[in-house]
Each structure stands twice: as structure tokens, then as C-alpha cells.
Short mmCIF file of C-alpha atoms and ligand atoms in Angstrom, two decimals:
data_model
loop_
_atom_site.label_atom_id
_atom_site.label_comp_id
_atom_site.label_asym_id
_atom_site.label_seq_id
_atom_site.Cartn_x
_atom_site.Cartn_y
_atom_site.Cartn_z
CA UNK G 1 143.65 10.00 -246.91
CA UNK G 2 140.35 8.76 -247.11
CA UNK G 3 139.57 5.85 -250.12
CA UNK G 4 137.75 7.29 -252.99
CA UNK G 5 138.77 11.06 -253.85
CA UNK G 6 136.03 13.20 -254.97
CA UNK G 7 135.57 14.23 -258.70
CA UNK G 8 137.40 17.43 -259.97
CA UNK G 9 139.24 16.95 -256.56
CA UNK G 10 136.67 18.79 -254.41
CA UNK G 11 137.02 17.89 -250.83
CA UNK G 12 133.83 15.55 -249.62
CA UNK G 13 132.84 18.06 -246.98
CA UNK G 14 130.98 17.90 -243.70
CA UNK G 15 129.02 20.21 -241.50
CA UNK G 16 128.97 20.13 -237.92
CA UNK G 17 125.83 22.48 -236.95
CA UNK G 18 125.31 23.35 -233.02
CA UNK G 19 123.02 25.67 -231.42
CA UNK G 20 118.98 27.01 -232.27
CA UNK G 21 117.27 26.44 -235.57
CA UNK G 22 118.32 29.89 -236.78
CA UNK G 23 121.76 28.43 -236.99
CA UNK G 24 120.18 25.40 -238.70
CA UNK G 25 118.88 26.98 -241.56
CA UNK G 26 122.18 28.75 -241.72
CA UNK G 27 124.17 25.49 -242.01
CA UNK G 28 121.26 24.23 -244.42
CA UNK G 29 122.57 27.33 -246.66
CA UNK G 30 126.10 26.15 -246.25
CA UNK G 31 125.05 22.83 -247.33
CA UNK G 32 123.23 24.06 -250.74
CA UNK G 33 126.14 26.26 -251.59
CA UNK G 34 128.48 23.11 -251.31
CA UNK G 35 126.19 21.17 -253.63
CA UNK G 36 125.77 23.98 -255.65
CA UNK G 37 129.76 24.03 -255.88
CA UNK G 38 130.01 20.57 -256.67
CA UNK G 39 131.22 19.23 -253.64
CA UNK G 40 130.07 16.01 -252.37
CA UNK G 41 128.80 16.23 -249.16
CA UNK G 42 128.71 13.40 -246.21
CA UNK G 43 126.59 13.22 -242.96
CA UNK G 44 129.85 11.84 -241.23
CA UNK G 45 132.78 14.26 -240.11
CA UNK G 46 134.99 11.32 -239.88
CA UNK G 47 134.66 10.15 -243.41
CA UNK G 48 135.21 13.95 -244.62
CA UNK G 49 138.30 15.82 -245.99
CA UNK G 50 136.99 18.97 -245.60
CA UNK G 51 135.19 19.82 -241.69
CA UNK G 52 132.63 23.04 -241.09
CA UNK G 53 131.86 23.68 -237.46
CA UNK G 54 128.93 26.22 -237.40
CA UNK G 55 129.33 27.65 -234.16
CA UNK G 56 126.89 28.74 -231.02
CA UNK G 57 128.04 31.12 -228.53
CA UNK G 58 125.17 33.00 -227.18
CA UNK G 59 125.59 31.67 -223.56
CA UNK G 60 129.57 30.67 -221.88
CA UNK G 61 128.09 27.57 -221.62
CA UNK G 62 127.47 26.79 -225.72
CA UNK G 63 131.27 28.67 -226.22
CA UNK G 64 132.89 25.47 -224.09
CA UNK G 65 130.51 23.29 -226.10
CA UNK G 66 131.43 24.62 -229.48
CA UNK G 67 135.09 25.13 -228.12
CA UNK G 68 135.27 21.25 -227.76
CA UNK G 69 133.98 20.66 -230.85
CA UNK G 70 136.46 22.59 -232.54
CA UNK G 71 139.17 20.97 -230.85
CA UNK G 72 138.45 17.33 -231.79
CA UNK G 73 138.24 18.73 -235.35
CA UNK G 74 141.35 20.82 -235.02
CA UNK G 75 143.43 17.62 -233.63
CA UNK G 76 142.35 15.72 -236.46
CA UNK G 77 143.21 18.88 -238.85
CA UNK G 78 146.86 18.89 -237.21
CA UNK G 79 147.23 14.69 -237.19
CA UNK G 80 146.29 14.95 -241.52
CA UNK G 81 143.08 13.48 -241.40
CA UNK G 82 141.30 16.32 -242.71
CA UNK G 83 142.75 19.02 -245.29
CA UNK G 84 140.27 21.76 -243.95
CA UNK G 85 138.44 23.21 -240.87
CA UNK G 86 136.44 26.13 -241.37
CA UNK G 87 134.24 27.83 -238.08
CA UNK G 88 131.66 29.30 -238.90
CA UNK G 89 128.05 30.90 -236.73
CA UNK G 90 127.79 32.68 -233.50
CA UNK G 91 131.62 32.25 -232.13
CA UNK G 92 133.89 33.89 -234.51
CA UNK G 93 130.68 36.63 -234.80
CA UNK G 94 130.83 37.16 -230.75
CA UNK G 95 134.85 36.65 -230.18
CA UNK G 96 136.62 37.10 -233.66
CA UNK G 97 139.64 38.41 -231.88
CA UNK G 98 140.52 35.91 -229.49
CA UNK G 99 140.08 32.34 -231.63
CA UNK G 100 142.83 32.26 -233.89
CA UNK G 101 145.01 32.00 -230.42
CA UNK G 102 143.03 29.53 -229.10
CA UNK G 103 142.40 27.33 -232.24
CA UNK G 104 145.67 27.93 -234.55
CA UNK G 105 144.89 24.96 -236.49
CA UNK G 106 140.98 26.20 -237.95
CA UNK G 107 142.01 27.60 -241.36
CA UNK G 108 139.56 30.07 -241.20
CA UNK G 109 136.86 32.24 -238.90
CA UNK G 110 133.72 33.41 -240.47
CA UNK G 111 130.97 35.49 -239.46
CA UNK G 112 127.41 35.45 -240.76
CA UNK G 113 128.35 37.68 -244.00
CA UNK G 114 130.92 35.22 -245.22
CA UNK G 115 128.92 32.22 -245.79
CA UNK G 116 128.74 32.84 -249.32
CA UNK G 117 132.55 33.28 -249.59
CA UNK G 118 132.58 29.18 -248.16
CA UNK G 119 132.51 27.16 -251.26
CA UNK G 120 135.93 29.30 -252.86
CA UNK G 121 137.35 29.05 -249.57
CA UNK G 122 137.19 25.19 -249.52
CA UNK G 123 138.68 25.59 -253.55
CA UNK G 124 141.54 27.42 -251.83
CA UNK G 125 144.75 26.17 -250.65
CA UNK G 126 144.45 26.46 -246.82
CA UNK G 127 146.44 28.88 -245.09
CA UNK G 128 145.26 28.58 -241.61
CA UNK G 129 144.67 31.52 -238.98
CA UNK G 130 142.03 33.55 -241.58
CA UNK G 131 139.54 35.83 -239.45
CA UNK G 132 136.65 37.02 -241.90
CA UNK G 133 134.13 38.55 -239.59
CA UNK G 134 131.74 42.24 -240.21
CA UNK G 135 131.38 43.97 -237.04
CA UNK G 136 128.06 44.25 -237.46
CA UNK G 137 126.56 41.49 -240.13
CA UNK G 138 123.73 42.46 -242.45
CA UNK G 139 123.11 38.47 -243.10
CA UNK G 140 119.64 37.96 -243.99
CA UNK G 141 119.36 35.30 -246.55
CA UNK G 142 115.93 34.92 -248.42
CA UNK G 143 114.91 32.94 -250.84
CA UNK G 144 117.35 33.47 -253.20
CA UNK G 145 119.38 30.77 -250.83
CA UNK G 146 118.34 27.80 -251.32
CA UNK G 147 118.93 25.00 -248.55
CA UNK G 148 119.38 21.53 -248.12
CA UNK G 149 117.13 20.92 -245.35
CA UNK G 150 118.68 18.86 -242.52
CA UNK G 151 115.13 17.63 -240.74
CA UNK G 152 112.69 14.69 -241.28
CA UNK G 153 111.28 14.71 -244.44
CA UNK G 154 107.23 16.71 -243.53
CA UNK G 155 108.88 19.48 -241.32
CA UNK G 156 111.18 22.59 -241.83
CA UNK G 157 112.06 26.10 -239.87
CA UNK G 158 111.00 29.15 -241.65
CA UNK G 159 112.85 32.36 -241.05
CA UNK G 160 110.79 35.93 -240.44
CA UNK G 161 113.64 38.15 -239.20
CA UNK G 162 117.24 37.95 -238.50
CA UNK G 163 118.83 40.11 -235.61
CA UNK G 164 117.24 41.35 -232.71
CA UNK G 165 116.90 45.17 -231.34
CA UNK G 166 115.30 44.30 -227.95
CA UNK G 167 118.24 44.63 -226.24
CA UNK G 168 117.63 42.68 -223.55
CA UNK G 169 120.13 43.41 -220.63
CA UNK G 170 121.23 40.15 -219.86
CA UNK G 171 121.51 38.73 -223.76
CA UNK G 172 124.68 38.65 -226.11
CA UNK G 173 122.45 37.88 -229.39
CA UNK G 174 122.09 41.64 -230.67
CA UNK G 175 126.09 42.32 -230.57
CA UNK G 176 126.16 38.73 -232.03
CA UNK G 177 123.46 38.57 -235.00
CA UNK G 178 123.23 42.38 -235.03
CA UNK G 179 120.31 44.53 -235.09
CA UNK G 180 116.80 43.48 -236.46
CA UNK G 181 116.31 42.94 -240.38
CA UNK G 182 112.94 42.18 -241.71
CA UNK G 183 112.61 39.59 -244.36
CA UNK G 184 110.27 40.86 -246.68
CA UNK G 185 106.28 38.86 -246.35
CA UNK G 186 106.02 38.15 -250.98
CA UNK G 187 109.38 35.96 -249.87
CA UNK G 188 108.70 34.35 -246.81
CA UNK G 189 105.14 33.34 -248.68
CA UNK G 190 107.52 32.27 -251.35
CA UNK G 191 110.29 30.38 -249.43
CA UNK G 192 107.23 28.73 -247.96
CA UNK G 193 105.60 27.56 -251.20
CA UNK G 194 108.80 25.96 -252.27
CA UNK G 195 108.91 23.81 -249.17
CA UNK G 196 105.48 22.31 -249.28
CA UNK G 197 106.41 21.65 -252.90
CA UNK G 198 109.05 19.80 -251.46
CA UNK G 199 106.53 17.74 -249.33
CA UNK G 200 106.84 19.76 -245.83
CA UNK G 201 103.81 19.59 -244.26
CA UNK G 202 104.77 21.85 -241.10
CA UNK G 203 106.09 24.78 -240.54
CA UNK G 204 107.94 26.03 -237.76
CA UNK G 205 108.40 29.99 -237.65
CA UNK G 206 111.32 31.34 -236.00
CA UNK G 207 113.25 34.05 -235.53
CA UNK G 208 114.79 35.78 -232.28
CA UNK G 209 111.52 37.80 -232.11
CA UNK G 210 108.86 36.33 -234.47
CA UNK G 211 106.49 39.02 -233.15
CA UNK G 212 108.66 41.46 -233.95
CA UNK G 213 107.50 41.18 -237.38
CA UNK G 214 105.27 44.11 -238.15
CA UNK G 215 103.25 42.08 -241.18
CA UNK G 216 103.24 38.45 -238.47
CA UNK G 217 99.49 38.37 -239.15
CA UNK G 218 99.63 39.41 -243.05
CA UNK G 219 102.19 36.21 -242.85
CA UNK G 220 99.63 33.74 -241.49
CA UNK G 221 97.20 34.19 -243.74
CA UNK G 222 99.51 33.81 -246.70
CA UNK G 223 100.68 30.68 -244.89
CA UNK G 224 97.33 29.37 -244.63
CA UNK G 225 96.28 29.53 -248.10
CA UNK G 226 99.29 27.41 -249.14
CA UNK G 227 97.70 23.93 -250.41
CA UNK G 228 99.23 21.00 -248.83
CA UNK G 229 99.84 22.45 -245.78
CA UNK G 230 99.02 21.27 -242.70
CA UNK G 231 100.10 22.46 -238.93
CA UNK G 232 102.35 26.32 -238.89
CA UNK G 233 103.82 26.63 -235.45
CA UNK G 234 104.85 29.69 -233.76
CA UNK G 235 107.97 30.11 -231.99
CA UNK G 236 109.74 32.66 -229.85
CA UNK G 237 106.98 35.34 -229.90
CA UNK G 238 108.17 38.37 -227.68
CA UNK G 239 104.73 38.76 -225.28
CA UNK G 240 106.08 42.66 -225.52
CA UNK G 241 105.34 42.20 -229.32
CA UNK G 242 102.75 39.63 -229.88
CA UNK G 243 99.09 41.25 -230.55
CA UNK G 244 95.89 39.45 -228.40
CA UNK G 245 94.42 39.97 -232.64
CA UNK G 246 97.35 37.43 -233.39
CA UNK G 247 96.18 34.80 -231.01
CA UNK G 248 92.93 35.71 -232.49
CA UNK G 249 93.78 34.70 -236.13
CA UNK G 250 95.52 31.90 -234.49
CA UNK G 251 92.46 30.10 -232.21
CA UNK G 252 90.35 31.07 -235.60
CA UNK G 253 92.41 28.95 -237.92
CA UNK G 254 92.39 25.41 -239.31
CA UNK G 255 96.58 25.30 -240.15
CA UNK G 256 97.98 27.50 -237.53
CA UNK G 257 98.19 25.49 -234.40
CA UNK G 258 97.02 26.87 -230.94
CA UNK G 259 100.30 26.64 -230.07
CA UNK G 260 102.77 29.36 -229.23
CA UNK G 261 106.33 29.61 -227.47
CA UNK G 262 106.17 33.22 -225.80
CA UNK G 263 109.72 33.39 -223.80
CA UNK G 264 108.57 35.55 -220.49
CA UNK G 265 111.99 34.72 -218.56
CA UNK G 266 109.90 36.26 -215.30
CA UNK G 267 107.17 37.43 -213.73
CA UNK G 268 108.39 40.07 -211.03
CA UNK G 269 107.93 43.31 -212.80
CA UNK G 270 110.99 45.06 -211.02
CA UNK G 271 112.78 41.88 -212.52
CA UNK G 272 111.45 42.35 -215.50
CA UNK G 273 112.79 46.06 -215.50
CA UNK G 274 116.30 45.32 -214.66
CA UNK G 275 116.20 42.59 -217.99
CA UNK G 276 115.12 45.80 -220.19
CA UNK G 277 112.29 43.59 -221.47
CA UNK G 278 110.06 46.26 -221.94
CA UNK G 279 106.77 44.20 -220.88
CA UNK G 280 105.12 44.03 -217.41
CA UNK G 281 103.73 40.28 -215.99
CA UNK G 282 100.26 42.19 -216.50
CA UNK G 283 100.51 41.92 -220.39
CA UNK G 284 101.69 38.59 -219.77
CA UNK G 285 98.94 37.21 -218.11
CA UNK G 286 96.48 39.41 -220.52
CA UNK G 287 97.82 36.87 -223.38
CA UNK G 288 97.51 33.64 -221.64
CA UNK G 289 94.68 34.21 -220.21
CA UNK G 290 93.39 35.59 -224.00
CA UNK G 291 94.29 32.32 -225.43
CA UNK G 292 92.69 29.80 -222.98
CA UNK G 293 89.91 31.70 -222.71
CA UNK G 294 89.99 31.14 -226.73
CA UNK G 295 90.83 27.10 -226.59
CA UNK G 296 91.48 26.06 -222.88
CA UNK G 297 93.94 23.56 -224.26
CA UNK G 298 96.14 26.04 -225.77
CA UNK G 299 99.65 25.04 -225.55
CA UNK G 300 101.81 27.53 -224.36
CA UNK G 301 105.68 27.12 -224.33
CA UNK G 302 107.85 29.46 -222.27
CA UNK G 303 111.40 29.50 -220.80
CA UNK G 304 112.31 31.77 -217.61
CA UNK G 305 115.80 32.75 -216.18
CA UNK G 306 116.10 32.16 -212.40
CA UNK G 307 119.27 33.59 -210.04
CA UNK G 308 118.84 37.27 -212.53
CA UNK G 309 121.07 39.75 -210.17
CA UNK G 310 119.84 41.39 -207.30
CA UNK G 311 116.64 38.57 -207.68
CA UNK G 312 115.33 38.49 -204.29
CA UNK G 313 113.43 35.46 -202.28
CA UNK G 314 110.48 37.39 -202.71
CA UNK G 315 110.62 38.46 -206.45
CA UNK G 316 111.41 34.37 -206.87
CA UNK G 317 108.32 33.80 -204.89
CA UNK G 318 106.39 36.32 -207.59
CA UNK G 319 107.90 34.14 -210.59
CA UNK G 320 107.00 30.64 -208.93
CA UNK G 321 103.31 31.79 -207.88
CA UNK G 322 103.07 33.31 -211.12
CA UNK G 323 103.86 30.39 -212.90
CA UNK G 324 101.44 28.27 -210.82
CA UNK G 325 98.58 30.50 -211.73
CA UNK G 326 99.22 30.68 -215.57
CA UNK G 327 100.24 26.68 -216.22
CA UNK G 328 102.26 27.15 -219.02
CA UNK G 329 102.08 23.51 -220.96
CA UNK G 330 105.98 23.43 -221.72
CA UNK G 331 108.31 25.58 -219.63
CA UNK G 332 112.45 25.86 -220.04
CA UNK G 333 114.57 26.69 -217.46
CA UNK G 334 117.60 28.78 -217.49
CA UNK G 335 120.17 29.71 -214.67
CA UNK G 336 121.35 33.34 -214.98
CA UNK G 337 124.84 33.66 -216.89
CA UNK G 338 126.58 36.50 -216.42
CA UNK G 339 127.31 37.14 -220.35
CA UNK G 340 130.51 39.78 -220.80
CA UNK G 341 129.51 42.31 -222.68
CA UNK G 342 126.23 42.37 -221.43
CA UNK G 343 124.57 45.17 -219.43
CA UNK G 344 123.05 42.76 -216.80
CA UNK G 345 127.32 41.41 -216.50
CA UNK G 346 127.78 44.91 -214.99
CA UNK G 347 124.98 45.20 -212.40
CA UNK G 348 125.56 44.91 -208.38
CA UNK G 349 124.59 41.55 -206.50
CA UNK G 350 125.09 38.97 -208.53
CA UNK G 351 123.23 36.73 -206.96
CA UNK G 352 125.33 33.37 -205.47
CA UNK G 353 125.70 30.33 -207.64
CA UNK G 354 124.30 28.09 -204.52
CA UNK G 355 121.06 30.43 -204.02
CA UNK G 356 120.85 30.10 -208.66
CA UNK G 357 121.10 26.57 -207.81
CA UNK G 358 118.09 26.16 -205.16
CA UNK G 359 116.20 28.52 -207.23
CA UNK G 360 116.42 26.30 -210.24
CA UNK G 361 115.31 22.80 -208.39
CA UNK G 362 112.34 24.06 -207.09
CA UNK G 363 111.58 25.60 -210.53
CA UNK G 364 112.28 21.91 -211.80
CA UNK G 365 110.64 19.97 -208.83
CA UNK G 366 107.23 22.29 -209.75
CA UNK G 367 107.60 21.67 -213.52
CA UNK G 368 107.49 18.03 -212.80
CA UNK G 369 104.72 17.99 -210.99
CA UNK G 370 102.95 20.26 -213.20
CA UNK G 371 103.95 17.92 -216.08
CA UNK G 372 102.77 14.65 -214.48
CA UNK G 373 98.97 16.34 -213.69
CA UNK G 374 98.80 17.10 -217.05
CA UNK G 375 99.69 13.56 -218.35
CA UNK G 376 97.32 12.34 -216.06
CA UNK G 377 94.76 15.16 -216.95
CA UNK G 378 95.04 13.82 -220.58
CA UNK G 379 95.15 10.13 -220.44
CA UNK G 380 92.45 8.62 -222.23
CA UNK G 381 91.59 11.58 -224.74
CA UNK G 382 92.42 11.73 -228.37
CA UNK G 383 94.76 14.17 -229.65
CA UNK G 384 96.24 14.91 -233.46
CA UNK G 385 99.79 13.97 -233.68
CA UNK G 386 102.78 13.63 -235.97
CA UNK G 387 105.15 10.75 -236.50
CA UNK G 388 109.01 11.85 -236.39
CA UNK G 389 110.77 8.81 -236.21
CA UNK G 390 109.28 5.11 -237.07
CA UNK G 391 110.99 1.94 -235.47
CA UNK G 392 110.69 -1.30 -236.22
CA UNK G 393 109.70 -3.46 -232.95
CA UNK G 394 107.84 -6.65 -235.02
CA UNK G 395 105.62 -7.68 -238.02
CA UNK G 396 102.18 -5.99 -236.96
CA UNK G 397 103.70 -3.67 -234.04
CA UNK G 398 105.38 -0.59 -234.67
CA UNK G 399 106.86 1.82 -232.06
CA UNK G 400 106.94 5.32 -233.25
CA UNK G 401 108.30 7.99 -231.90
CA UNK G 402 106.32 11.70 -232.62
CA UNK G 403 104.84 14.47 -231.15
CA UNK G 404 101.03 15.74 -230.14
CA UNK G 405 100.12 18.95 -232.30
CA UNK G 406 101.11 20.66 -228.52
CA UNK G 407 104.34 19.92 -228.88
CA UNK G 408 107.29 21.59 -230.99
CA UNK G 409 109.84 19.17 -232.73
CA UNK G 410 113.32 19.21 -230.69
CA UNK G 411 112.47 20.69 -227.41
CA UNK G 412 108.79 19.63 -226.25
CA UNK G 413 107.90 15.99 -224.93
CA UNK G 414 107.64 13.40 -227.57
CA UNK G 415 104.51 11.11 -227.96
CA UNK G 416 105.66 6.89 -227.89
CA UNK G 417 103.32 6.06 -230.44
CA UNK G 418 102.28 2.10 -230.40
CA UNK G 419 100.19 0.93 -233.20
CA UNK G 420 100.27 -0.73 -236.97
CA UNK G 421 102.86 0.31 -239.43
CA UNK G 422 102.52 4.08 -239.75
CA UNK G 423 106.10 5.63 -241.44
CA UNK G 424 107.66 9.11 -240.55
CA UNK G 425 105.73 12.03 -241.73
CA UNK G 426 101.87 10.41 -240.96
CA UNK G 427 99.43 12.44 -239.31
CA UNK G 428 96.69 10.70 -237.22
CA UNK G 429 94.55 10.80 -234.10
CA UNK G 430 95.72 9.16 -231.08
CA UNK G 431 94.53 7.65 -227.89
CA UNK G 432 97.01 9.09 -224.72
CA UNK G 433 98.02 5.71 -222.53
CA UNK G 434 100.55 7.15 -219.76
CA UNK G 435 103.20 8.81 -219.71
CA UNK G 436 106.39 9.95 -217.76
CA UNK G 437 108.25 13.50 -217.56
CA UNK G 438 110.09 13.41 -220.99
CA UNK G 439 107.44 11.55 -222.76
CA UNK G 440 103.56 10.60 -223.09
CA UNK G 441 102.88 7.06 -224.53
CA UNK G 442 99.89 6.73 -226.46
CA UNK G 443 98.04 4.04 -229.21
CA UNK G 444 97.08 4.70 -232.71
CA UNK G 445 93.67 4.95 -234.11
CA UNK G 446 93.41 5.99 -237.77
CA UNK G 447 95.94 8.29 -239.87
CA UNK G 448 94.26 11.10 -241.11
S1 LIG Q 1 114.36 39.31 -227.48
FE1 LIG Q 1 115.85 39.73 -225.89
S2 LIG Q 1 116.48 37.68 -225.26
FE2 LIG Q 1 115.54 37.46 -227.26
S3 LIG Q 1 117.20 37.61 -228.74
FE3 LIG Q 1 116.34 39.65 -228.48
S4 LIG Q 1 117.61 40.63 -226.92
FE4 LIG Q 1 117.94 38.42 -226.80
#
């Protein structure tokens, strides 16, 4: 047992949180309960009594990743060394059935519903093998939950919708998160006001479909008449869903950045069919081309799936030549997985794992390229950037480590930042040096 016991023997408890920021606000939640409840809370897993493991599982991939989590934790749970283990998130939501088999030491399973039933649970005496999961969850947590936020100290997510009712063929997140629930605008405005007060100075909008949000635009003006704050970033906008008037109020606006992460996943309209995504490459290209024609510099983020069944060479060919023509600044790439449960896991010619492969390299080899023009293209110009992260390299030289108002925090390049002692959370103009795929290097000028 570890050294000092908590007071009123509450278990020191830690959470574990994998997967998107959806789930990261979740396990935020989880961690304001706890302190609500009295239970001290630590940042390390090995110094807790009491483990959480908030789960993703919306690709076979994340299950094996939050499958190995879970059984470090559940060893330890079975050697003593920890009283608890609780699962939580997107895995006992997807497979409730099939986890107390696999994991007979995790005391309990709960879906998105049950995270208010976590702090009595931990009060409980543990009797392991619990499965506490809705079907379908109505989870939607507003402001009335507060959070202990879990990123630097000037940024935070900010939640429009929960769920998802696209349907997508090839996606497990609507039998997962369940259909889509609003959050009503007065609290997002609200939940928003209480995080600037907290000294966030950017927001980051999310959702699975932030477009999908009939009052998106009603949203962004509330957000930009909040004092204090300074860049609102848009994330996973449907580009079925998102409104040429939205990019609009965007490229017209001092707070909301010209930035936007618009998943497309291809470009092939018969593709595009057989995903259910209920949007033709036309509309596509209508919104890019919108948006530069607004700020040529816009910074569009994407993500595309390559190997989607029955994909032929020549509906690749669309995506590549598509892709080469619209220069999207950040772009993800995913390898088909055939999901169970999923429509697309049903469909004829799956394509071969080899021909995925090939399709993915050359999607990687062009992104590269594409990534070291646009260094080049921008060395030497001055751009407004963040700092994340300061380090300490010597008296009068500080390496930071941030990101250009183009990029998003956790999945877009970072900026090297060299220059005098500037701390986490500055905003300032810098001068772009070099730079190499996974990062641009660049010199300070002023904070601003
Ligand atoms: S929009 Fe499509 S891919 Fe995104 S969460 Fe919804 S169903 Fe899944």
C-alpha cells in the first residue's frame, strides 16, 4: 500500500484518458466529480489506489490500444497494488458484452451515462465484473459539469454536440456515442465565459459534427464578444454541413481563426456514395475554394480514408489529383478498417491490405512534399503564434515549443520557437527560419 493514506480514507485516484478531445473533456468531468467527492487526485497511475481507464474504441486499432492499457492496470489490480479499476468511454459503450471475459479483474464497465455514478462507485467496496452501460446513452453534459481541465493553462476544448446521426457507412461512432444531441447556444456561451474567466485564451470547438449545429454561426458571434478572448478554432466541420456564410463570418472576424478542420475522407463521388456521406467533391471544392478566395492563407485541415472497399486505381487517382488541386495545409491519413458492425464491414471487395498499403505511401510521399513547399513557401514571413510548452536551453535563450495560429494543438505541426524568455501561454509574432515535416523552426520578435 502506498505511504500516506488519503483523508476520510478516499482512494487517491487516477485517470488514464485515451482517444479524441471529446473523450478529454469527458475524463475532465470525471476529474471534477472526484474533487468534488473529496478524493485526492494524482497525475501518476502508479502512485494511485484507485485507477480510471477512459476508454477509445472507435477504430480495432484504439480497442488493442485501450485493451493494453487495461491490462497493465488489471495486473497491477490482481498483484494488490491498486484497490480499484474502473473502464470507462468508448469500449464498454461499443462492446459491453464481451469485456468482463476478457478483463475479469476491472471492477466495473461504464458507459457514457454512468459517469456521474463514478465517485459512489470508488466509495464502494469493489466487487469486480460490474457492466453499467445504456444501449443507447443520452450523455450530454453542459455546464452544469464542471471540469478540471487537463491542457496548458491558455487553451481548452469546447463541446457543441454530442452523438452523431450522419451515419457514415464505414464509422462505429453513432452505435457508440449514439445519435446527435444539441447542447443548447445560452450554455455553450456560458461554459465559454467561465473558461476565459479561468484565463483560457483559445478555444477549440469540437464535436463529431461541429457543423451539425444548426445555431454554429449564432455560436461565433457569442464567442466573439467574450472579453479576453483571443483565437476560437474550428474543428471537425462536416463540408455536408458547414455553410460558405460560416466561412464568411469566419474570414470577417478578428477571434475566429481562418482556420478550419473539414474531414472530406475522399474525393471520388461514387466513393463518396458508398461512405453514405451525403456530400459530392463539388461542394467540397465550392468551400475551399470559398475560403482562399476569402484569405489565400486559409488553413485548412482534413483527413481522408484510402483502401475504402471496392476503391478502384482510378477513383484513388480522383482522390490524389483532387488533393493536389485543393492543397489542403494539414491532411491525416487513414487506412480503411473494416469496423464490425458497420455497413461498409458488409460490402463486396474489400480491397487487399497490400494495395491499402501502396495507396497510403503515396498519399504520405505527396503530403511530404506538399508539406516541405509550404515550409519553404513561408520561410522568412511573420506569422502569429502561441507558446505551448517553454524549455529552458540557457540564461538569455529559450527554446519554446508552440504552434502558428494555422495550426491546431495536438495534431498539426508545432512551431520551435527560439528567442528571449517568453513562458507558456504568450502570444507573439514570429519570424519562420526552416523547418522539417513534423515541425517549422522559427525566431521571436515581440509578444503581443
Ligand atoms: S460524421 Fe460520419 S465519420 Fe464523423 S462521427 Fe459522424 S458518422 Fe462518424
Amino acid at each position: 500500500m502506498s505511504r500516506n493514506t488519503p483523508p476520510k480514507n478516499l482512494k487517491r485516484v487516477s485517470v488514464i484518458n485515451l482517444g479524441c478531445p471529446k473523450n478529454r473533456i469527458d475524463a475532465e468531468i470525471i476529474l471534477a466529480e472526484l474533487a468534488q467527492a473529496g478524493f485526492p487526485i494524482t497525475g501518476d497511475a502508479t502512485d494511485a489506489q484507485a485507477v480510471i481507464v477512459n476508454t477509445c474504441a472507435f477504430l480495432e486499432e484504439a480497442i488493442e490500444e485501450s485493451a493494453q492499457v487495461i491490462e497493465t492496470q488489471q495486473e497491477r489490480r490482481r498483484r494488490g497494488e491498486i484497490e480499484t479499476l474502473l473502464v470507462t468511454g468508448c469500449l464498454p459503450q461499443r462492446e459491453p458484452r464481451e469485456l468482463v471475459g476478457r478483463f475479469p479483474w476491472v471492477d466495473a464497465f461504464l458507459g457514457l451515462d454512468q459517469i456521474p455514478e463514478i465517485p459512489g462507485l470508488l466509495k464502494e467496496n469493489n466487487h469486480p465484473g460490474q457492466v453499467l452501460v445504456s444501449a443507447t446513452p443520452s450523455w450530454n453534459p453542459g455546464r452544469e459539469y464542471p471540469r478540471l481541465l487537463s491542457t496548458p493553462s491558455h487553451y481548452a476544448y469546447l463541446r457543441l454536440t454530442e452523438g452523431c446521426s450522419n451515419c457514415c457507412s464505414y464509422c462505429t461512432i453513432p452505435m457508440i456515442r449514439g445519435p446527435l444531441r444539441l447542447r443548447r447556444t445560452e450554455d455553450i456561451l456560458e461554459e465559454a465565459g467561465d473558461l476565459v474567466t479561468l484565463g483560457i485564451k483559445e478555444l477549440i470547438l469540437i464535436a463529431q459534427d461541429t457543423a451539425a449545429h444548426p445555431e454554429l454561426s449564432k455560436i461565433l458571434e457569442g464567442l466573439e464578444r467574450i472579453e479576453g478572448l483571443r483565437w476560437i478554432r474550428l474543428l471537425y466541420a462536416h463540408p455536408a454541413h458547414l455553410e460558405e456564410k460560416i466561412i464568411e463570418q469566419m474570414a470577417a472576424s478578428d477571434k475566429v481563426l481562418n482556420y478550419v478542420d473539414m474531414p472530406i475522407q475522399h474525393l471520388a463521388d461514387s466513393v463518396l456514395e458508398r461512405m453514405n456521406r451525403n456530400v459530392g467533391a463539388d461542394r467540397t471544392e465550392r468551400l475551399v475554394k470559398k475560403a482562399r478566395s476569402l484569405d489565400p492563407q486559409f488553413s485548412i485541415r482534413t483527413t481522408v480514408i484510402v483502401g475504402f472497399p471496392a476503391e478502384t486505381e482510378e477513383e484513388f487517382e480522383v482522390l490524389l489529383e483532387g488533393l493536389k488541386r485543393l492543397r489542403f495545409t494539414h491532411l491525416g491519413i487513414f487506412v480503411y478498417s473494416q469496423e464490425e458492425g458497420t455497413q461498409a464491414c458488409e460490402m463486396p471487395d474489400q480491397v487487399s491490405w497490400e494495395v491499402k498499403k501502396e495507396r497510403a505511401e503515396r498519399l504520405v510521399e505527396f503530403a511530404e512534399r506538399m508539406q516541405a513547399e509550404e515550409t519553404n513557401r513561408m520561410t522568412g514571413n511573420k506569422h502569429e503564434a502561441v507558446v505551448d510548452f517553454a524549455k529552458e536551453a540557457s540564461e538569455d535563450c529559450v527554446t519554446c515549443v508552440g504552434r502558428l495560429w494555422s495550426s491546431a494543438p495536438e495534431i498539426d505541426r508545432v512551431v520551435e520557437i527560439e528567442g528571449p524568455g517568453v513562458n507558456q501561454g504568450c502570444f507573439g509574432k514570429v519570424e519562420i527560419t526552416g523547418g522539417r515535416n513534423d515541425r517549422i523552426f522559427a525566431r521571436w520578435i515581440e509578444s503581443i
